[in-house]
Short mmCIF file of C-alpha atoms in Angstrom, two decimals:
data_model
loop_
_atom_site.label_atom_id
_atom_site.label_comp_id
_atom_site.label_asym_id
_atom_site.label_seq_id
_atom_site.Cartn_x
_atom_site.Cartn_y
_atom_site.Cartn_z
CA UNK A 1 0.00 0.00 0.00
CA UNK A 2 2.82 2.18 0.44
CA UNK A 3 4.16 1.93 -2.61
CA UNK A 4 0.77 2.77 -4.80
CA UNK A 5 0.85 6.35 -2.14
CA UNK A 6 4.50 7.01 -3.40
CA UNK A 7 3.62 6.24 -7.20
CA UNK A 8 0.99 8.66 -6.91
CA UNK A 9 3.21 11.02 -5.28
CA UNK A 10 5.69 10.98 -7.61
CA UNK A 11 2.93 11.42 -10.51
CA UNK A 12 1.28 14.52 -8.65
CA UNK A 13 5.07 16.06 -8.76
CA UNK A 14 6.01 15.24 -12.46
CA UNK A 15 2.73 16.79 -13.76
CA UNK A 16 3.02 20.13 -11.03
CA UNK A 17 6.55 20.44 -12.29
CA UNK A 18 5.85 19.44 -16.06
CA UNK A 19 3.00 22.40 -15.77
CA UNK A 20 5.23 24.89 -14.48
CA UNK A 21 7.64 24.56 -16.69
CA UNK A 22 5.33 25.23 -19.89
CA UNK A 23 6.01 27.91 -21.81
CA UNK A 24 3.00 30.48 -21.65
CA UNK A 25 0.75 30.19 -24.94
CA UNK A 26 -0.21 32.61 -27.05
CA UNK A 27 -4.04 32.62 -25.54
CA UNK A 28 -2.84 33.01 -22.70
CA UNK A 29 -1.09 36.35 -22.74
CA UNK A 30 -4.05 37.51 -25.06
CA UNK A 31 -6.41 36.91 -22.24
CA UNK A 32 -8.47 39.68 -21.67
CA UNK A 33 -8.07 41.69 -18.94
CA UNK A 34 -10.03 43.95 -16.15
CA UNK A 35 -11.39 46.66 -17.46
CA UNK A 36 -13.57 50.08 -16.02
CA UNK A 37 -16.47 51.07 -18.71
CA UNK A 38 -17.57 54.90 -17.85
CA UNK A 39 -20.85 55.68 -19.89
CA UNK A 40 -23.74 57.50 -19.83
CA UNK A 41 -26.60 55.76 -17.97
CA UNK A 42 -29.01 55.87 -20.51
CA UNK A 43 -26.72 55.38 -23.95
CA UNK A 44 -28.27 52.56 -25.77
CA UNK A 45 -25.04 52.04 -27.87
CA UNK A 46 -22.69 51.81 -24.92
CA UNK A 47 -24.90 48.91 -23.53
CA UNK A 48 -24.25 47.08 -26.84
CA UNK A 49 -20.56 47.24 -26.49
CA UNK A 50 -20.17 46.06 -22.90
CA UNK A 51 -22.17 43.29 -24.21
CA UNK A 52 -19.78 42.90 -27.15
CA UNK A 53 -16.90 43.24 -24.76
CA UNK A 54 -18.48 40.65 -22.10
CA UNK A 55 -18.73 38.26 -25.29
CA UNK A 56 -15.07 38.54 -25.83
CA UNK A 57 -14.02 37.58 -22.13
CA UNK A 58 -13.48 41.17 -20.55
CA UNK A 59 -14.82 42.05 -17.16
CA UNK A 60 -16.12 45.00 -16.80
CA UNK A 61 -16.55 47.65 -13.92
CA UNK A 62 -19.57 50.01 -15.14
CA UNK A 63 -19.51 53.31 -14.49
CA UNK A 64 -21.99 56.19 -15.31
CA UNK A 65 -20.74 59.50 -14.14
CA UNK A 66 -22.77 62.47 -14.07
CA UNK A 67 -19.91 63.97 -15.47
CA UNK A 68 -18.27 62.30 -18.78
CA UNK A 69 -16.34 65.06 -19.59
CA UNK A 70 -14.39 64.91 -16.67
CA UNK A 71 -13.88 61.45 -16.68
CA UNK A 72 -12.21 62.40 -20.90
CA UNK A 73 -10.06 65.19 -19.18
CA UNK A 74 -9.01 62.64 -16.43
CA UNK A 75 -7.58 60.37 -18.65
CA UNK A 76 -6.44 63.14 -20.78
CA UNK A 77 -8.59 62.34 -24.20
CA UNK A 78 -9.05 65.12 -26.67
CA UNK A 79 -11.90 66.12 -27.48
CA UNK A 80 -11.26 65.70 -31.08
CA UNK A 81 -10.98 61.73 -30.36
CA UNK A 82 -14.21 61.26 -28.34
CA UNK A 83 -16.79 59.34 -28.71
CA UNK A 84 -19.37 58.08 -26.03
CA UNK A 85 -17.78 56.33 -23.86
CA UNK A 86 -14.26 55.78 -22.27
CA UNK A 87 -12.55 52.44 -21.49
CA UNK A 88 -9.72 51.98 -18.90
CA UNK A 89 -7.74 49.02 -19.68
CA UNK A 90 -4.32 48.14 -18.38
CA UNK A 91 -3.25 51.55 -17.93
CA UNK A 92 -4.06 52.59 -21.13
CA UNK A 93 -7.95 54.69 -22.28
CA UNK A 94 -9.65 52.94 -25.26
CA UNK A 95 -11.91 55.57 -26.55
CA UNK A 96 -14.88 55.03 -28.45
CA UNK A 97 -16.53 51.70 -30.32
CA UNK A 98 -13.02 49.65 -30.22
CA UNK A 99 -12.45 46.51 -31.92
CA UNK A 100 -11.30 43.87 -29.96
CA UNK A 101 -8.11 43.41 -32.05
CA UNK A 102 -6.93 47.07 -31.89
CA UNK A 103 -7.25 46.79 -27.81
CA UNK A 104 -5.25 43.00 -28.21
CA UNK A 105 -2.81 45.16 -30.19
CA UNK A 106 -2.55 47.67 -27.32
CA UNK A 107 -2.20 45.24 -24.39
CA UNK A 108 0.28 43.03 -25.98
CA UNK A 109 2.80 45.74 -27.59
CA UNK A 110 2.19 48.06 -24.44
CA UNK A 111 3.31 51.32 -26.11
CA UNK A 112 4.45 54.65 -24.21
CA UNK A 113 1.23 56.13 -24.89
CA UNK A 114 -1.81 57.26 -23.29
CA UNK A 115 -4.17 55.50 -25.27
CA UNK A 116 -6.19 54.45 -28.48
CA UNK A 117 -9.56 56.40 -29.82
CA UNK A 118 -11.86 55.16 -32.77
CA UNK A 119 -13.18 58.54 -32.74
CA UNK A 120 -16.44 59.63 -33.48
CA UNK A 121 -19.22 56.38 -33.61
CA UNK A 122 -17.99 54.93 -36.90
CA UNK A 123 -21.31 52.37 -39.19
CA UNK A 124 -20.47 48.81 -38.06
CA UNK A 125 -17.68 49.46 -35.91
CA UNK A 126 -18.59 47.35 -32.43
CA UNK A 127 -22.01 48.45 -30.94
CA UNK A 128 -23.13 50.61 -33.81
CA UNK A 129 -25.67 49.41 -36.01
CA UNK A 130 -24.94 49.55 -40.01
CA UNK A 131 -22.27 48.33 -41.90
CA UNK A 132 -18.72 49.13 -42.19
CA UNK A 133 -18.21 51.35 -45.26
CA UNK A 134 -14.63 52.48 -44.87
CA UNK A 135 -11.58 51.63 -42.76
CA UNK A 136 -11.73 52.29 -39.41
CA UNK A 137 -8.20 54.45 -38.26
CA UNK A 138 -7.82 53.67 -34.76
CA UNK A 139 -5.25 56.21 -33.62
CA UNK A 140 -2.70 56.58 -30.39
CA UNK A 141 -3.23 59.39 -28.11
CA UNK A 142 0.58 60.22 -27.12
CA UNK A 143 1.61 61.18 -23.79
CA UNK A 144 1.93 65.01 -25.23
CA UNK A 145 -1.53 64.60 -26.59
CA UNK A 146 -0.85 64.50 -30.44
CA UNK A 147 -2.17 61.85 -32.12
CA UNK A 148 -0.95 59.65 -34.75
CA UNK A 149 -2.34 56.26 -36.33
CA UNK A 150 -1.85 53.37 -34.46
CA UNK A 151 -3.73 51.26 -36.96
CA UNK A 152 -6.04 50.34 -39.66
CA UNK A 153 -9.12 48.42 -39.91
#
């Protein structure tokens, strides 16, 4: 009998030690993170982008401040990139109806930046009805507060 306890022992440590050692998968560092959601309470297009962002796997702290303004000025927005709502997300702001790959983008090459803004509520972009008719230019807010294009799509 002690010998079966010590065989099982010894295959509990090979697979803790053989699952440590794994290298961390793609997935995994794409997981989506935490995130704080500050809209207006009655905005019928926020609502359908935290339910596109619950889809993808983000939790989400909602927030509807009396004041959205000075939640944009907090995080240091301009007002020629807003939109409706703001995101907070791994120190970064995501402005506006973001696709999920633009804020993947963000979190996994972590630029010196303030943050991303699809500007404006862009046809078919996430949680506004139509279809896409153009490219969407998702651009980087810079720590100075210019702006230049972090991407297309």
């Amino acid at each position: 009998m002690k010998a079966w306890v010590i065989v099982v022992l010894v295959i509990i440590a090979v697979g803790l030690v053989w699952g440590l050692k794994r290298p961390v998968t793609r997935d995994a560092v794409q997981a989506p993170a935490d995130a704080i959601l500050f809209k207006g309470a009655s905005c019928g297009c926020c609502g359908v982008y935290v339910d596109y962002l619950q889809r993808k796997g983000y939790t989400l702290d909602i927030r509807n401040p009396a004041d959205m303004d000075g939640v944009k000025a907090q995080y240091g927005v301009p007002s020629s990139m807003q939109s409706c709502h703001t995101t907070v997300i791994g120190g970064y702001f995501v402005e506006g109806h973001m696709p999920q790959e633009a804020i993947t983008k963000l979190l996994a090459e972590k630029p010196d930046i303030k943050g991303i803004a699809l500007p404006g509520m862009p046809m078919g972009a996430p949680g506004m009805p139509g279809a896409k008719n153009q490219p969407w230019i998702v651009y980087a807010v810079n720590n100075d507060g210019s702006t230049t294009e972090f991407m297309r799509i």
